[in-house]
Coordinates of N, CA and C and ligand atoms in Angstrom, one line a residue:
M1 N 20.8 -9.2 -14.0 CA 20.0 -8.1 -13.4 C 18.8 -8.7 -12.8
P2 N 18.3 -8.1 -11.7 CA 17.0 -8.6 -11.1 C 15.9 -8.1 -12.1
S3 N 14.7 -8.8 -11.8 CA 13.5 -8.4 -12.7 C 12.4 -7.8 -11.8
V4 N 11.4 -7.2 -12.5 CA 10.3 -6.7 -11.8 C 9.0 -7.3 -12.4
S5 N 8.1 -7.8 -11.5 CA 6.8 -8.4 -12.0 C 5.7 -7.7 -11.3
V6 N 4.6 -7.7 -11.8 CA 3.4 -7.1 -11.2 C 2.3 -8.2 -11.1
C7 N 1.8 -8.3 -9.9 CA 0.7 -9.2 -9.6 C -0.6 -8.4 -9.4
F8 N -1.6 -8.6 -10.2 CA -2.7 -7.7 -10.2 C -3.7 -8.0 -9.1
S9 N -3.6 -9.1 -8.4 CA -4.5 -9.5 -7.3 C -3.9 -10.4 -6.3
P10 N -4.3 -10.3 -5.0 CA -3.7 -11.2 -4.0 C -4.0 -12.7 -4.3
I11 N -5.2 -12.9 -5.1 CA -5.5 -14.3 -5.4 C -4.5 -14.9 -6.4
L12 N -3.8 -14.1 -7.2 CA -2.8 -14.6 -8.1 C -1.4 -14.8 -7.5
F13 N -1.3 -14.2 -6.3 CA 0.1 -14.2 -5.7 C 0.8 -15.5 -5.7
P14 N 0.1 -16.6 -5.3 CA 0.9 -17.9 -5.3 C 1.5 -18.2 -6.6
L15 N 1.0 -17.7 -7.8 CA 1.6 -18.0 -9.1 C 2.9 -17.3 -9.3
F16 N 3.2 -16.3 -8.4 CA 4.4 -15.5 -8.6 C 5.5 -16.0 -7.6
K17 N 5.3 -17.1 -7.0 CA 6.2 -17.6 -5.9 C 7.7 -17.4 -6.3
N18 N 8.4 -16.7 -5.4 CA 9.8 -16.5 -5.6 C 10.3 -16.2 -4.2
D19 N 11.0 -17.2 -3.6 CA 11.3 -17.0 -2.2 C 12.4 -16.0 -2.0
D20 N 13.1 -15.5 -3.0 CA 14.2 -14.5 -2.8 C 13.7 -13.2 -3.1
A21 N 12.5 -13.0 -3.6 CA 12.1 -11.7 -4.1 C 11.7 -10.7 -3.0
V22 N 11.8 -9.4 -3.3 CA 11.3 -8.4 -2.5 C 9.8 -8.2 -3.0
V23 N 8.9 -8.2 -2.0 CA 7.5 -7.9 -2.4 C 7.1 -6.5 -1.9
V24 N 6.5 -5.7 -2.8 CA 5.9 -4.4 -2.5 C 4.4 -4.5 -2.5
V25 N 3.8 -4.3 -1.3 CA 2.3 -4.3 -1.2 C 1.8 -2.9 -1.5
V26 N 0.9 -2.8 -2.3 CA 0.3 -1.4 -2.6 C -1.2 -1.4 -2.6
D27 N -1.7 -0.5 -1.8 CA -3.2 -0.2 -1.9 C -3.3 1.3 -1.8
V28 N -3.1 1.9 -3.0 CA -3.0 3.3 -3.0 C -4.2 4.1 -2.3
L29 N -5.5 3.5 -2.6 CA -6.7 4.1 -2.0 C -7.2 3.1 -1.0
R30 N -6.9 3.1 0.3 CA -6.0 4.1 0.9 C -5.1 3.4 1.9
A31 N -5.1 2.1 2.1 CA -4.5 1.4 3.2 C -2.9 1.7 3.2
T32 N -2.3 1.5 2.1 CA -0.8 1.7 2.3 C -0.4 3.2 2.3
S33 N -1.3 4.0 1.7 CA -1.0 5.5 1.9 C -1.2 5.9 3.3
A34 N -2.2 5.3 4.0 CA -2.4 5.6 5.4 C -1.2 5.1 6.3
I35 N -0.7 3.8 5.9 CA 0.4 3.3 6.7 C 1.7 4.1 6.6
V36 N 2.0 4.5 5.3 CA 3.2 5.3 5.1 C 3.1 6.6 5.8
T37 N 1.9 7.2 5.8 CA 1.7 8.5 6.5 C 1.9 8.4 8.0
G38 N 1.4 7.2 8.5 CA 1.5 7.0 10.0 C 2.9 6.9 10.3
F39 N 3.7 6.2 9.6 CA 5.2 6.1 9.9 C 5.9 7.5 9.8
D40 N 5.5 8.2 8.7 CA 6.1 9.5 8.6 C 5.8 10.4 9.8
H41 N 4.6 10.2 10.4 CA 4.1 11.0 11.5 C 4.5 10.4 12.9
G42 N 5.4 9.4 12.9 CA 5.9 8.9 14.2 C 5.4 7.6 14.7
V43 N 4.5 6.9 14.0 CA 4.1 5.6 14.6 C 5.3 4.8 14.9
N44 N 5.1 4.0 16.0 CA 6.2 3.1 16.4 C 6.2 1.8 15.6
V45 N 5.2 1.0 15.7 CA 5.1 -0.2 14.9 C 3.6 -0.3 14.5
M46 N 3.4 -1.0 13.4 CA 2.0 -1.4 13.0 C 1.8 -2.8 12.7
V47 N 0.6 -3.3 13.1 CA 0.3 -4.7 12.8 C -0.8 -4.7 11.7
A48 N -0.6 -5.4 10.6 CA -1.7 -5.5 9.6 C -2.4 -6.7 9.8
V49 N -3.7 -6.6 10.1 CA -4.5 -7.7 10.6 C -5.6 -8.0 9.6
A50 N -6.0 -9.3 9.4 CA -7.0 -9.6 8.5 C -8.5 -9.3 9.1
G51 N -8.7 -9.7 10.3 CA -10.1 -9.7 10.8 C -10.4 -8.6 11.8
I52 N -11.6 -8.2 11.8 CA -12.0 -7.0 12.7 C -11.9 -7.4 14.2
E53 N -12.3 -8.6 14.6 CA -12.3 -9.0 16.0 C -10.9 -9.0 16.5
E54 N -10.0 -9.6 15.7 CA -8.6 -9.7 16.1 C -8.0 -8.3 16.2
T55 N -8.4 -7.4 15.3 CA -7.8 -6.1 15.4 C -8.2 -5.4 16.7
L56 N -9.5 -5.6 17.1 CA -10.0 -4.9 18.3 C -9.3 -5.5 19.5
S57 N -8.9 -6.8 19.4 CA -8.2 -7.3 20.6 C -6.9 -6.6 20.9
Y58 N -6.3 -5.9 20.0 CA -5.1 -5.2 20.2 C -5.3 -4.0 21.1
K59 N -6.5 -3.6 21.3 CA -6.8 -2.5 22.2 C -6.3 -2.8 23.7
D60 N -6.5 -4.1 24.1 CA -6.0 -4.5 25.4 C -4.5 -4.4 25.6
K61 N -3.8 -4.4 24.4 CA -2.3 -4.3 24.5 C -1.9 -2.8 24.4
G62 N -2.8 -1.9 24.4 CA -2.4 -0.5 24.3 C -2.3 0.1 22.9
Y63 N -2.6 -0.7 22.0 CA -2.6 -0.2 20.6 C -3.7 0.7 20.2
L64 N -3.5 1.6 19.3 CA -4.6 2.3 18.7 C -5.1 1.3 17.6
V65 N -6.4 1.3 17.3 CA -6.9 0.3 16.3 C -7.6 1.1 15.2
A66 N -7.3 0.7 14.0 CA -7.7 1.5 12.8 C -8.2 0.5 11.8
G67 N -9.2 0.9 11.1 CA -9.7 0.0 10.0 C -11.0 0.5 9.4
E68 N -11.3 -0.2 8.4 CA -12.6 0.0 7.7 C -13.0 -1.3 7.0
R69 N -14.3 -1.3 6.5 CA -14.8 -2.2 5.6 C -15.6 -1.5 4.6
N70 N -15.3 -1.7 3.3 CA -16.0 -1.0 2.2 C -15.8 0.6 2.3
G71 N -14.7 0.9 2.9 CA -14.4 2.4 3.1 C -14.8 3.0 4.3
E72 N -15.7 2.3 5.1 CA -16.3 2.9 6.3 C -15.7 2.4 7.6
M73 N -15.4 3.3 8.5 CA -14.9 2.9 9.8 C -15.9 2.0 10.5
Q74 N -15.3 1.1 11.3 CA -16.1 0.0 12.0 C -16.3 0.4 13.5
E75 N -17.3 0.0 14.1 CA -17.6 0.3 15.5 C -16.4 -0.2 16.4
G76 N -16.1 0.6 17.4 CA -15.0 0.2 18.3 C -13.6 0.7 17.9
F77 N -13.5 1.2 16.7 CA -12.2 1.5 16.2 C -11.8 3.0 16.6
D78 N -10.6 3.3 16.8 CA -10.2 4.6 17.1 C -10.3 5.6 15.9
F79 N -10.0 5.0 14.7 CA -10.2 5.7 13.5 C -10.3 4.8 12.3
G80 N -10.7 5.3 11.1 CA -11.0 4.5 10.0 C -9.6 4.4 9.1
N81 N -9.8 4.7 7.9 CA -8.6 4.4 7.0 C -8.2 5.6 6.3
S82 N -8.5 6.8 6.8 CA -8.1 8.1 6.2 C -6.6 8.4 6.7
P83 N -5.8 8.7 5.7 CA -4.4 9.1 6.1 C -4.5 10.3 7.0
F84 N -5.5 11.1 6.9 CA -5.6 12.4 7.8 C -5.8 12.0 9.2
S85 N -6.2 10.8 9.5 CA -6.4 10.4 10.9 C -5.1 10.2 11.6
Y86 N -4.0 10.0 10.8 CA -2.7 9.7 11.4 C -1.9 11.0 11.7
K87 N -2.6 11.9 12.5 CA -1.9 13.1 12.9 C -0.8 12.8 13.9
P88 N 0.3 13.6 13.7 CA 1.5 13.4 14.6 C 1.1 13.4 16.1
E89 N 0.2 14.3 16.5 CA -0.2 14.4 17.9 C -1.1 13.2 18.4
V90 N -1.6 12.4 17.4 CA -2.4 11.2 17.7 C -1.4 10.0 17.7
V91 N -0.6 9.9 16.7 CA 0.1 8.6 16.5 C 1.6 8.5 17.0
K92 N 2.2 9.7 17.3 CA 3.6 9.7 17.5 C 4.0 8.8 18.7
G93 N 4.8 7.8 18.5 CA 5.2 6.9 19.6 C 4.2 5.8 19.9
R94 N 3.1 5.7 19.1 CA 2.1 4.7 19.4 C 2.2 3.5 18.5
N95 N 1.7 2.4 18.9 CA 1.6 1.2 18.1 C 0.1 1.2 17.5
V96 N 0.0 0.7 16.3 CA -1.3 0.7 15.7 C -1.6 -0.6 15.0
A97 N -2.8 -1.1 15.3 CA -3.2 -2.3 14.6 C -4.3 -1.9 13.6
I98 N -4.1 -2.4 12.3 CA -5.0 -1.9 11.3 C -5.6 -3.1 10.5
S99 N -6.8 -3.0 10.2 CA -7.5 -4.0 9.4 C -8.3 -3.3 8.3
T100 N -8.1 -3.6 7.0 CA -8.8 -3.0 5.9 C -9.4 -4.0 4.9
T101 N -10.2 -3.6 4.0 CA -10.9 -4.5 3.1 C -9.9 -5.3 2.3
N102 N -8.9 -4.6 1.8 CA -8.0 -5.2 0.8 C -6.5 -5.1 1.2
G103 N -6.1 -3.9 1.6 CA -4.7 -3.6 1.9 C -4.1 -4.6 2.9
T104 N -4.7 -4.7 4.0 CA -4.0 -5.6 5.0 C -4.2 -7.0 4.7
Q105 N -5.2 -7.3 3.9 CA -5.3 -8.7 3.4 C -4.2 -9.1 2.5
A106 N -3.7 -8.1 1.7 CA -2.6 -8.4 0.9 C -1.3 -8.5 1.6
V107 N -1.1 -7.7 2.7 CA 0.1 -7.9 3.5 C 0.1 -9.3 4.2
V108 N -1.1 -9.7 4.6 CA -1.2 -11.0 5.2 C -0.8 -12.1 4.2
A109 N -1.4 -11.9 3.0 CA -1.1 -13.0 1.9 C 0.3 -13.1 1.6
A110 N 1.1 -12.0 1.8 CA 2.6 -12.0 1.4 C 3.5 -12.1 2.6
K111 N 3.0 -12.3 3.8 CA 3.8 -12.2 5.0 C 5.0 -13.0 5.1
D112 N 5.0 -14.1 4.3 CA 6.2 -15.0 4.4 C 7.3 -14.7 3.4
S113 N 7.1 -13.5 2.7 CA 8.1 -13.1 1.6 C 9.5 -12.9 2.3
H114 N 10.5 -13.0 1.4 CA 11.9 -12.7 1.9 C 11.9 -11.3 2.5
K115 N 11.3 -10.4 1.9 CA 11.3 -9.0 2.3 C 9.9 -8.4 1.8
L116 N 9.3 -7.7 2.7 CA 8.0 -7.0 2.3 C 8.1 -5.6 2.6
F117 N 7.8 -4.7 1.5 CA 7.8 -3.3 1.7 C 6.4 -2.8 1.5
I118 N 6.1 -1.6 2.1 CA 4.8 -1.0 1.9 C 5.0 0.2 0.9
G119 N 4.2 0.1 -0.2 CA 4.4 1.2 -1.3 C 3.2 2.0 -1.5
A120 N 3.4 3.3 -1.9 CA 2.3 4.2 -2.2 C 2.9 5.3 -3.1
F121 N 2.1 6.0 -3.8 CA 2.7 7.2 -4.5 C 3.4 8.1 -3.6
L122 N 2.9 8.1 -2.3 CA 3.4 9.1 -1.3 C 5.0 8.8 -1.0
N123 N 5.4 7.6 -1.2 CA 6.8 7.2 -0.8 C 7.5 6.6 -2.0
I124 N 7.0 6.8 -3.2 CA 7.6 6.0 -4.3 C 9.1 6.2 -4.6
S125 N 9.6 7.4 -4.4 CA 11.1 7.6 -4.7 C 11.9 7.0 -3.5
A126 N 11.5 7.2 -2.3 CA 12.2 6.6 -1.1 C 12.2 5.0 -1.2
L127 N 11.0 4.5 -1.7 CA 10.9 3.1 -1.8 C 11.8 2.5 -2.9
C128 N 11.8 3.3 -4.0 CA 12.7 2.8 -5.1 C 14.1 2.8 -4.7
K129 N 14.6 3.8 -4.0 CA 16.0 3.8 -3.5 C 16.2 2.6 -2.6
R130 N 15.3 2.3 -1.7 CA 15.4 1.2 -0.7 C 15.5 -0.1 -1.5
I131 N 14.6 -0.3 -2.5 CA 14.6 -1.5 -3.4 C 15.9 -1.7 -4.1
L132 N 16.5 -0.6 -4.6 CA 17.7 -0.7 -5.4 C 18.9 -1.2 -4.5
N133 N 18.8 -0.9 -3.2 CA 19.8 -1.4 -2.2 C 19.8 -2.9 -2.1
E134 N 18.6 -3.5 -2.3 CA 18.4 -4.9 -2.1 C 18.9 -5.7 -3.2
N135 N 18.9 -5.2 -4.5 CA 19.4 -5.8 -5.6 C 18.8 -7.2 -5.8
R136 N 17.5 -7.3 -5.7 CA 16.8 -8.6 -5.8 C 15.6 -8.5 -6.8
D137 N 15.0 -9.6 -7.2 CA 13.8 -9.5 -8.0 C 12.7 -8.8 -7.2
V138 N 11.8 -8.2 -7.9 CA 10.7 -7.4 -7.2 C 9.4 -7.9 -7.7
I139 N 8.4 -8.1 -6.8 CA 7.0 -8.4 -7.2 C 6.2 -7.3 -6.6
V140 N 5.5 -6.5 -7.4 CA 4.6 -5.6 -6.9 C 3.2 -6.2 -6.7
L141 N 2.7 -6.3 -5.5 CA 1.5 -7.0 -5.3 C 0.4 -6.0 -5.0
C142 N -0.5 -5.8 -6.1 CA -1.6 -4.9 -6.0 C -2.7 -5.5 -5.1
A143 N -3.2 -4.7 -4.1 CA -4.2 -5.2 -3.2 C -5.6 -5.4 -4.0
G144 N -5.8 -4.5 -5.0 CA -7.0 -4.6 -5.8 C -8.2 -4.3 -4.9
W145 N -9.4 -4.9 -5.4 CA -10.6 -4.8 -4.7 C -11.3 -6.1 -4.6
K146 N -11.2 -6.7 -3.4 CA -11.8 -8.0 -3.1 C -11.3 -9.0 -4.2
N147 N -10.1 -9.0 -4.4 CA -9.4 -10.0 -5.3 C -9.6 -9.6 -6.8
K148 N -10.2 -8.5 -7.1 CA -10.4 -8.1 -8.4 C -9.3 -7.0 -8.8
F149 N -9.1 -6.8 -10.0 CA -8.1 -5.8 -10.6 C -8.6 -4.4 -10.2
N150 N -7.7 -3.6 -9.8 CA -8.1 -2.2 -9.7 C -7.0 -1.3 -10.4
L151 N -7.5 -0.1 -10.8 CA -6.7 0.7 -11.7 C -5.6 1.5 -10.9
E152 N -6.0 2.0 -9.7 CA -5.0 2.9 -9.0 C -3.8 2.1 -8.6
D153 N -4.0 0.9 -8.1 CA -2.8 0.1 -7.7 C -1.9 -0.3 -8.9
T154 N -2.6 -0.6 -10.0 CA -1.9 -0.9 -11.3 C -1.0 0.3 -11.7
L155 N -1.6 1.5 -11.6 CA -0.8 2.7 -12.0 C 0.4 2.8 -11.2
F156 N 0.2 2.6 -9.8 CA 1.4 2.7 -9.0 C 2.5 1.6 -9.5
A157 N 2.0 0.4 -9.7 CA 2.9 -0.7 -10.1 C 3.6 -0.3 -11.4
G158 N 2.9 0.4 -12.3 CA 3.6 0.8 -13.6 C 4.6 1.9 -13.3
A159 N 4.3 2.8 -12.4 CA 5.2 3.9 -12.1 C 6.5 3.3 -11.4
L160 N 6.3 2.4 -10.6 CA 7.5 1.8 -9.8 C 8.2 0.9 -10.9
A161 N 7.6 0.1 -11.6 CA 8.2 -0.7 -12.6 C 9.0 0.2 -13.6
E162 N 8.5 1.2 -14.0 CA 9.2 2.1 -14.9 C 10.4 2.7 -14.3
K163 N 10.4 3.1 -13.0 CA 11.6 3.6 -12.4 C 12.6 2.5 -12.3
L164 N 12.2 1.3 -11.9 CA 13.2 0.2 -11.7 C 13.8 -0.2 -13.1
A165 N 12.9 -0.2 -14.2 CA 13.5 -0.5 -15.5 C 14.5 0.5 -15.9
G166 N 14.3 1.7 -15.5 CA 15.3 2.9 -15.8 C 16.6 2.6 -15.0
N167 N 16.5 1.8 -14.0 CA 17.8 1.4 -13.3 C 18.2 0.0 -13.7
G168 N 17.8 -0.5 -14.9 CA 18.3 -1.7 -15.4 C 17.6 -3.0 -15.1
Y169 N 16.4 -2.9 -14.2 CA 15.7 -4.1 -13.9 C 15.1 -4.6 -15.2
L170 N 15.0 -5.9 -15.2 CA 14.4 -6.6 -16.4 C 12.9 -6.6 -16.3
L171 N 12.2 -6.5 -17.5 CA 10.8 -6.6 -17.5 C 10.4 -7.8 -18.3
N172 N 10.3 -8.9 -17.6 CA 9.9 -10.1 -18.4 C 8.6 -10.6 -18.0
C173 N 7.7 -9.7 -17.6 CA 6.4 -10.0 -17.1 C 5.3 -9.2 -17.9
D174 N 4.4 -9.7 -18.5 CA 3.5 -9.0 -19.3 C 2.6 -8.0 -18.5
S175 N 2.3 -8.4 -17.3 CA 1.5 -7.5 -16.4 C 2.4 -6.3 -16.1
A176 N 3.6 -6.4 -15.9 CA 4.5 -5.2 -15.7 C 4.4 -4.3 -16.9
L177 N 4.5 -4.9 -18.1 CA 4.5 -4.1 -19.3 C 3.2 -3.4 -19.5
A178 N 2.1 -4.1 -19.2 CA 0.8 -3.5 -19.3 C 0.6 -2.4 -18.2
A179 N 1.1 -2.5 -17.0 CA 1.0 -1.5 -16.0 C 1.8 -0.3 -16.4
I180 N 3.0 -0.5 -17.0 CA 3.8 0.7 -17.5 C 3.0 1.5 -18.5
E181 N 2.4 0.8 -19.5 CA 1.7 1.4 -20.6 C 0.5 2.3 -20.0
L182 N -0.2 1.7 -19.0 CA -1.3 2.4 -18.4 C -0.8 3.6 -17.7
W183 N 0.4 3.5 -16.9 CA 1.0 4.6 -16.2 C 1.4 5.7 -17.1
K184 N 1.9 5.4 -18.3 CA 2.3 6.4 -19.3 C 1.2 7.2 -19.7
N185 N 0.0 6.6 -19.9 CA -1.2 7.3 -20.3 C -1.7 8.1 -19.1
A186 N -1.6 7.6 -17.9 CA -2.2 8.3 -16.8 C -1.4 9.5 -16.2
K187 N 0.0 9.4 -16.3 CA 0.8 10.3 -15.5 C 0.6 11.8 -15.7
P188 N 0.1 12.2 -16.9 CA -0.1 13.7 -17.0 C -1.2 14.2 -16.0
D189 N -2.2 13.4 -15.7 CA -3.2 13.7 -14.8 C -3.9 12.4 -14.2
V190 N -3.3 11.9 -13.2 CA -3.7 10.6 -12.6 C -5.2 10.7 -12.1
N191 N -5.4 11.8 -11.5 CA -6.8 12.0 -10.8 C -7.8 11.9 -12.0
A192 N -7.6 12.6 -13.1 CA -8.6 12.5 -14.2 C -8.6 11.2 -14.9
F193 N -7.5 10.5 -14.9 CA -7.4 9.2 -15.5 C -8.3 8.2 -14.7
L194 N -8.3 8.4 -13.4 CA -9.1 7.5 -12.5 C -10.6 7.9 -12.4
A195 N -11.0 9.0 -13.1 CA -12.3 9.6 -12.9 C -13.4 8.6 -12.7
T196 N -13.4 7.6 -13.6 CA -14.6 6.6 -13.6 C -14.2 5.3 -12.8
S197 N -13.0 5.3 -12.2 CA -12.7 4.0 -11.6 C -13.5 3.8 -10.3
S198 N -13.6 2.5 -10.0 CA -14.6 2.1 -9.0 C -14.3 2.6 -7.6
H199 N -13.1 2.4 -7.0 CA -12.9 2.8 -5.7 C -12.8 4.3 -5.5
R200 N -12.3 5.0 -6.5 CA -12.2 6.4 -6.5 C -13.6 6.9 -6.3
N201 N -14.6 6.3 -7.1 CA -16.0 6.8 -7.0 C -16.7 6.4 -5.7
R202 N -16.3 5.2 -5.2 CA -16.8 4.7 -3.8 C -16.4 5.8 -2.8
L203 N -15.1 6.2 -2.8 CA -14.6 7.2 -1.8 C -15.2 8.6 -2.1
K204 N -15.4 8.9 -3.3 CA -16.1 10.1 -3.6 C -17.5 10.2 -3.0
H205 N -18.2 9.1 -3.1 CA -19.6 9.2 -2.6 C -19.6 9.2 -1.0
L206 N -18.4 8.8 -0.5 CA -18.3 8.9 1.0 C -17.7 10.2 1.4
D207 N -17.7 11.1 0.4 CA -17.1 12.6 0.6 C -15.7 12.5 1.0
L208 N -14.9 11.7 0.3 CA -13.5 11.6 0.7 C -12.6 12.0 -0.4
E209 N -13.0 13.1 -1.1 CA -12.2 13.6 -2.2 C -10.8 14.1 -1.8
A210 N -10.7 14.6 -0.6 CA -9.5 15.1 -0.1 C -8.5 13.9 0.2
D211 N -9.0 12.8 0.6 CA -8.2 11.6 0.8 C -7.6 11.2 -0.6
I212 N -8.5 11.2 -1.6 CA -8.0 10.7 -3.0 C -6.9 11.6 -3.4
K213 N -7.1 12.9 -3.4 CA -6.1 13.8 -3.9 C -4.8 13.6 -3.1
Y214 N -4.8 13.5 -1.8 CA -3.6 13.3 -1.0 C -2.9 12.0 -1.4
C215 N -3.7 10.9 -1.6 CA -3.1 9.6 -1.9 C -2.4 9.5 -3.2
L216 N -2.9 10.4 -4.1 CA -2.3 10.4 -5.5 C -1.1 11.4 -5.6
T217 N -0.6 11.9 -4.5 CA 0.5 12.8 -4.5 C 1.8 12.1 -4.5
L218 N 2.7 12.4 -5.3 CA 4.0 11.7 -5.3 C 5.0 12.3 -4.2
D219 N 5.6 11.4 -3.5 CA 6.8 11.8 -2.7 C 6.6 12.8 -1.6
L220 N 5.4 12.7 -1.0 CA 5.2 13.6 0.2 C 5.9 13.0 1.5
C221 N 6.1 11.7 1.4 CA 6.6 10.9 2.6 C 8.0 10.3 2.3
K222 N 8.7 10.0 3.4 CA 10.0 9.4 3.2 C 10.1 8.1 3.9
S223 N 9.1 7.6 4.6 CA 9.1 6.3 5.3 C 9.0 5.2 4.3
V224 N 9.6 4.1 4.5 CA 9.5 2.9 3.8 C 9.2 1.8 4.8
P225 N 8.0 1.6 5.2 CA 7.7 0.5 6.2 C 8.0 -0.9 5.6
E226 N 8.5 -1.7 6.5 CA 8.8 -3.1 6.0 C 8.3 -4.0 7.2
L227 N 8.1 -5.3 6.7 CA 7.6 -6.3 7.7 C 8.8 -6.9 8.3
E228 N 8.8 -6.9 9.6 CA 9.9 -7.6 10.4 C 9.3 -8.4 11.5
A229 N 9.5 -9.6 11.6 CA 9.0 -10.5 12.7 C 7.5 -10.3 12.8
G230 N 6.8 -10.1 11.7 CA 5.3 -10.0 11.7 C 4.8 -8.6 12.0
V231 N 5.6 -7.7 12.2 CA 5.1 -6.3 12.4 C 5.7 -5.3 11.4
L232 N 5.0 -4.2 11.1 CA 5.6 -3.3 10.2 C 6.4 -2.2 11.0
V233 N 7.6 -2.0 10.5 CA 8.5 -1.0 11.1 C 9.1 -0.1 10.1
W234 N 9.6 1.0 10.5 CA 10.3 1.8 9.5 C 11.8 1.9 10.1
K235 N 12.7 1.4 9.4 CA 14.1 1.4 9.8 C 14.7 2.6 9.2
D236 N 14.7 3.8 9.8 CA 15.1 5.1 9.2 C 16.6 5.0 8.9
Ligands
LIG1 C1 -8.6 -1.2 1.5 O1 -7.8 -1.7 2.2 O2 -9.5 -1.9 0.9 C2 -8.8 0.3 1.3 O3 -7.8 0.9 1.9 C3 -10.2 0.7 1.5 C4 -10.4 2.1 1.9 O4 -10.2 3.1 1.0 O5 -10.7 2.4 3.0

């Protein structure tokens, strides 16, 4: 049977090297939640970019450009990183270039993986189904915060690992076991569990409580974006 591992930070990702594995990149608050929402609302393709200048250069190619640093939208961008910016009337049929503090950095770090999916609580069941079709080892790559551990991505990793273990996937990675234990404690009230966590509070101070609540909702979306030839697509 395939196994599921959890990598708590992009900086640790080289230690998990497995050329045949499916990698799930997660940045619950908020990059991967925004990406999943974008595809559900009709985005055509998305490019995850590391740098601000490179992202802005996509404007000349007709892309919408989205992004933030430390949670705040940057000058020259069409929108920041709120999933609520990806309204169908804004994004349907459009290409989007996105650069964020952590989420897109994690996508770039894992871009050479056999297969890369975008995960969030919003698409967790659709994602799990898609992963089961692959029947390969899975590495959940938590974007974290500037290469440090974060709680919300770990909870998502635990939730996904628990689902996969329920389908027979092996758990031979201590970080997957730890993530599942945290998820078991958190799942009765994830928002309350995260009350004192750092990025939740950063976003709260930016008056983004609605974003947090939305990003912690299970299964609102059905898209499972994946990386193909360097761009994110959703093959419905
Ligand atoms: C990130 O990529 O670091 C986050 O999505 C930051 C944010 O919430 O805007």
